Coordinates of C-alpha atoms and ligand atoms in Angstrom, one line a residue:
M568 CA 77.4 -50.9 -16.8
I569 CA 74.9 -53.5 -15.7
D570 CA 72.0 -52.6 -13.4
F571 CA 71.7 -55.8 -11.4
H572 CA 68.6 -55.1 -9.4
T573 CA 65.5 -53.4 -10.9
H574 CA 61.7 -53.4 -10.7
I575 CA 61.2 -52.1 -14.2
L576 CA 59.2 -54.9 -15.8
P577 CA 55.7 -53.5 -15.3
N578 CA 52.7 -54.7 -13.4
L579 CA 54.4 -57.7 -11.7
D580 CA 55.1 -56.2 -8.3
D581 CA 55.4 -52.8 -6.6
G582 CA 57.7 -51.5 -9.4
A583 CA 56.7 -49.9 -12.7
R584 CA 52.8 -49.5 -12.9
S585 CA 52.5 -49.2 -16.7
I586 CA 54.3 -49.9 -19.9
E587 CA 54.9 -46.1 -20.2
E588 CA 56.5 -45.9 -16.8
A589 CA 58.7 -48.9 -17.6
H590 CA 59.7 -47.3 -20.9
N591 CA 60.7 -44.1 -19.1
L592 CA 62.7 -46.0 -16.6
L593 CA 64.6 -47.7 -19.3
K594 CA 65.4 -44.4 -20.9
E595 CA 66.6 -43.0 -17.6
A596 CA 68.7 -46.1 -17.1
K597 CA 70.3 -45.6 -20.5
M598 CA 71.0 -41.9 -19.7
A599 CA 72.6 -42.9 -16.4
G600 CA 75.0 -45.1 -18.3
F601 CA 73.5 -48.6 -18.1
D602 CA 73.5 -50.6 -21.3
Q603 CA 72.4 -53.8 -19.6
I604 CA 69.5 -54.3 -17.2
V605 CA 68.5 -57.3 -15.1
Y606 CA 64.8 -57.3 -14.3
T607 CA 64.3 -58.6 -10.8
P608 CA 60.6 -58.4 -9.9
H609 CA 59.8 -59.6 -6.4
Y610 CA 58.8 -63.2 -5.9
I611 CA 57.1 -63.5 -2.6
E612 CA 55.3 -66.7 -1.7
D613 CA 51.5 -66.1 -1.5
Y614 CA 51.9 -62.5 -2.5
Y615 CA 53.8 -61.9 -5.8
E616 CA 53.7 -65.2 -7.6
T617 CA 54.1 -64.7 -11.4
S618 CA 55.7 -67.9 -12.7
V619 CA 58.8 -68.0 -14.8
K620 CA 56.8 -68.9 -17.9
E621 CA 54.4 -65.9 -17.6
R622 CA 57.3 -63.6 -16.8
E623 CA 59.2 -64.8 -19.9
I624 CA 56.2 -64.1 -22.1
W625 CA 55.8 -60.7 -20.6
L626 CA 59.5 -59.9 -21.1
D627 CA 59.3 -61.0 -24.7
T628 CA 56.3 -58.8 -25.5
F629 CA 57.7 -55.9 -23.6
S630 CA 61.2 -56.0 -25.1
K631 CA 59.9 -55.9 -28.6
K632 CA 58.0 -52.7 -28.0
F633 CA 60.7 -50.0 -28.0
N634 CA 62.8 -49.3 -31.1
D635 CA 64.6 -46.5 -29.3
L636 CA 66.0 -48.9 -26.8
K637 CA 67.3 -51.7 -28.9
D638 CA 70.8 -51.1 -27.7
V639 CA 69.9 -51.7 -24.0
K640 CA 70.1 -55.5 -23.3
T641 CA 67.7 -56.9 -20.8
Y642 CA 67.7 -60.1 -18.8
L643 CA 65.2 -61.9 -16.6
G644 CA 65.7 -62.6 -12.9
S645 CA 63.8 -62.2 -9.8
E646 CA 64.2 -61.0 -6.2
I647 CA 63.2 -64.0 -4.1
Y648 CA 61.9 -63.5 -0.6
M649 CA 63.7 -66.2 1.4
T650 CA 61.6 -69.1 2.4
K651 CA 62.3 -72.7 3.5
N652 CA 60.6 -73.7 0.2
I653 CA 63.1 -71.8 -1.9
M654 CA 64.4 -74.9 -3.7
N655 CA 60.8 -75.9 -4.7
L656 CA 60.2 -72.4 -6.1
L657 CA 63.3 -72.8 -8.3
E658 CA 62.7 -76.5 -9.3
N659 CA 59.0 -75.8 -10.2
A660 CA 59.9 -72.8 -12.3
Q661 CA 58.0 -70.4 -10.1
A662 CA 60.9 -68.0 -9.2
S663 CA 63.6 -67.2 -11.8
T664 CA 67.3 -67.4 -11.4
I665 CA 69.4 -64.7 -12.9
N666 CA 69.3 -65.1 -16.7
N667 CA 68.7 -68.9 -16.2
T668 CA 72.0 -69.3 -14.5
S669 CA 72.8 -70.8 -11.1
Y670 CA 72.8 -67.4 -9.5
I671 CA 69.8 -66.1 -7.6
L672 CA 69.0 -62.8 -6.0
F673 CA 67.2 -63.1 -2.6
E674 CA 65.9 -60.7 0.0
L675 CA 65.1 -61.1 3.7
P676 CA 62.4 -59.7 6.0
M677 CA 63.1 -56.0 6.6
E678 CA 62.5 -55.9 10.4
E679 CA 62.8 -59.3 11.9
E680 CA 65.9 -61.4 11.9
P681 CA 65.1 -64.4 9.7
L682 CA 64.9 -67.9 11.1
E683 CA 66.7 -70.8 9.5
L684 CA 68.8 -68.5 7.2
Y685 CA 71.9 -70.6 7.4
D686 CA 69.8 -73.8 6.8
N687 CA 68.3 -72.3 3.7
I688 CA 71.6 -71.2 2.4
Y689 CA 73.0 -74.6 3.0
K690 CA 70.2 -76.1 1.0
L691 CA 70.8 -73.8 -1.9
R692 CA 74.6 -74.4 -1.9
K693 CA 74.1 -78.2 -1.7
N694 CA 72.0 -77.9 -4.9
K695 CA 74.7 -75.8 -6.6
V696 CA 72.6 -72.6 -6.5
V697 CA 74.7 -69.4 -5.8
P698 CA 72.8 -67.0 -3.6
I699 CA 73.2 -63.2 -3.8
L700 CA 71.8 -61.3 -0.9
A701 CA 70.1 -58.0 -1.9
H702 CA 71.0 -54.8 0.0
P703 CA 72.0 -56.2 3.4
E704 CA 73.1 -52.7 4.5
R705 CA 69.4 -51.9 4.9
Y706 CA 68.4 -54.6 7.4
P707 CA 68.4 -53.3 11.0
Y708 CA 69.6 -56.7 12.4
I709 CA 72.6 -56.6 10.1
Q710 CA 73.4 -53.0 10.9
K711 CA 73.6 -54.0 14.6
E712 CA 75.6 -57.1 13.9
P713 CA 77.5 -56.6 10.6
E714 CA 79.8 -59.5 11.5
I715 CA 77.0 -61.6 9.9
L716 CA 78.2 -60.4 6.4
Y717 CA 81.6 -62.0 6.8
E718 CA 80.0 -65.2 7.9
L719 CA 77.5 -65.3 5.0
I720 CA 80.3 -64.7 2.5
N721 CA 82.3 -67.5 3.9
K722 CA 79.2 -69.7 3.5
G723 CA 79.1 -68.9 -0.3
V724 CA 76.8 -65.9 -0.3
Y725 CA 77.6 -62.9 -2.6
I726 CA 76.4 -59.4 -1.7
Q727 CA 74.5 -56.8 -3.7
S728 CA 74.2 -53.3 -2.4
D729 CA 72.0 -50.5 -3.5
Y730 CA 73.5 -47.4 -5.1
G731 CA 71.1 -45.2 -3.1
S732 CA 72.6 -46.3 0.2
I733 CA 75.9 -44.5 -0.7
I734 CA 74.2 -41.1 -0.6
G735 CA 72.0 -41.9 2.4
E736 CA 68.7 -42.7 0.5
N737 CA 68.2 -45.6 2.9
G738 CA 69.1 -43.8 6.1
K739 CA 72.2 -42.9 8.0
R740 CA 72.8 -46.4 9.3
A741 CA 72.7 -48.0 5.8
K742 CA 75.1 -45.3 4.7
L743 CA 77.5 -46.0 7.5
L744 CA 77.3 -49.7 6.9
I745 CA 77.8 -49.6 3.1
N746 CA 80.9 -47.5 3.6
K747 CA 82.3 -50.1 6.0
M748 CA 81.3 -52.9 3.6
L749 CA 83.1 -51.2 0.7
E750 CA 86.3 -50.8 2.7
N751 CA 86.2 -54.4 3.8
N752 CA 85.5 -56.1 0.4
L753 CA 82.0 -57.1 1.4
V754 CA 80.2 -55.9 -1.7
H755 CA 80.2 -57.8 -5.0
F756 CA 77.4 -56.2 -7.0
L757 CA 75.6 -52.8 -7.2
G758 CA 72.1 -52.3 -8.3
T759 CA 69.6 -49.4 -8.3
N760 CA 66.6 -51.3 -7.0
V761 CA 64.6 -48.8 -9.0
H762 CA 60.8 -48.8 -8.6
R763 CA 59.8 -45.3 -9.8
E764 CA 60.6 -42.6 -12.4
K765 CA 62.7 -39.6 -11.5
S766 CA 64.2 -41.4 -8.5
I767 CA 67.6 -43.1 -8.2
Y768 CA 68.9 -42.8 -11.9
K769 CA 69.4 -39.1 -11.7
Y770 CA 71.9 -39.5 -8.8
I771 CA 74.0 -42.2 -10.5
P772 CA 76.7 -39.8 -11.9
E773 CA 77.2 -38.3 -8.5
I774 CA 77.3 -41.7 -6.8
L775 CA 79.8 -43.1 -9.3
E776 CA 82.1 -40.1 -8.5
I777 CA 81.9 -40.8 -4.8
L778 CA 82.6 -44.5 -5.4
K779 CA 85.5 -43.8 -7.7
E780 CA 87.1 -41.7 -5.1
K781 CA 86.5 -44.2 -2.4
I782 CA 87.4 -47.6 -3.9
G783 CA 89.1 -46.7 -7.2
E784 CA 88.2 -47.4 -10.8
E785 CA 89.2 -51.1 -10.9
K786 CA 87.1 -52.1 -7.9
L787 CA 84.2 -50.0 -9.1
N788 CA 84.3 -51.7 -12.4
E789 CA 84.1 -55.1 -10.7
L790 CA 80.9 -54.1 -8.9
T791 CA 79.1 -52.3 -11.7
T792 CA 80.2 -54.4 -14.7
K793 CA 82.6 -57.3 -14.3
N794 CA 80.9 -59.3 -11.6
P795 CA 77.4 -58.9 -12.9
D796 CA 78.7 -59.9 -16.4
L797 CA 80.3 -63.1 -14.9
A798 CA 77.0 -64.0 -13.1
L799 CA 74.9 -63.3 -16.2
H800 CA 77.0 -65.9 -18.0
N801 CA 77.1 -68.4 -15.2
K802 CA 80.8 -68.0 -14.6
K803 CA 82.6 -68.2 -11.3
I804 CA 83.4 -64.9 -9.5
N805 CA 86.7 -64.7 -7.7
I806 CA 86.1 -62.4 -4.9
R807 CA 88.6 -60.2 -3.0
E808 CA 89.5 -61.4 0.5
P809 CA 86.6 -60.3 2.8
I810 CA 87.5 -58.6 6.1
E811 CA 85.2 -58.9 9.1
I812 CA 83.6 -55.5 10.1
K813 CA 84.5 -54.5 13.6
L814 CA 82.6 -51.4 14.7
T815 CA 84.0 -49.0 17.2
F816 CA 82.0 -48.3 20.3
K817 CA 80.9 -45.0 18.8
E818 CA 79.9 -46.6 15.5
K819 CA 77.9 -49.3 17.4
A820 CA 76.1 -46.5 19.3
Q821 CA 75.3 -44.8 15.9
M822 CA 73.9 -48.1 14.6
F823 CA 71.6 -48.3 17.6
F824 CA 70.4 -44.8 17.9
S825 CA 70.5 -43.0 14.6
K826 CA 67.8 -43.4 12.0
Ligands
FE2_1077 FE1 64.2 -54.9 -4.9

């Protein structure tokens, strides 16, 4: 399995705070069944701004350190906070694409609905960049209006969800939404989004069981291994036909009132 979203590479963002912690996270990832890890440290304009070059040097130094983890393959990426300058960040080698491919992982503001989202996506697609939206099930404005997901996918956006959302780690609304998303073919990648030791990796076996029951082994393999592998090698991903989420009146009420 490939962990497509991690904050393991140390001292670059709010993820691992030391080489030791990063090493422990890699060991936990391996125990949980991941043999490939994509490092996706935050890239937030004016906040977390380690350039591609610096990150590559850091990755190189870090990867050579651990003989016990030689069988875990790692790749460089970043989780880019969406901005109207996103094309400049990529062209100037500030933010990294996923393993130097055309795929990027991006995030949105947590609370406020982003302005110019569709313009920015259009810009990326026009430049042959393939955007993957990180954990949309967690954004309140998407929880209230999940129809957005269908629209985004139709505009060429892929979706990555967090494993933790499946067991309610990101609240009841995110749990309800990710279940709907899985039923409607609106998830293409899964990632742990791990930041700390002894957190999400210990729940992975339990989450995989829930997922196997829910979507079956073939679909689960697409989200955990097949699609991430295609993206890492810059190949096209043929997605399953997405279905627009229509919440019932009761579900809408849950999205507005539960935590
Ligand atoms: Fe993240």
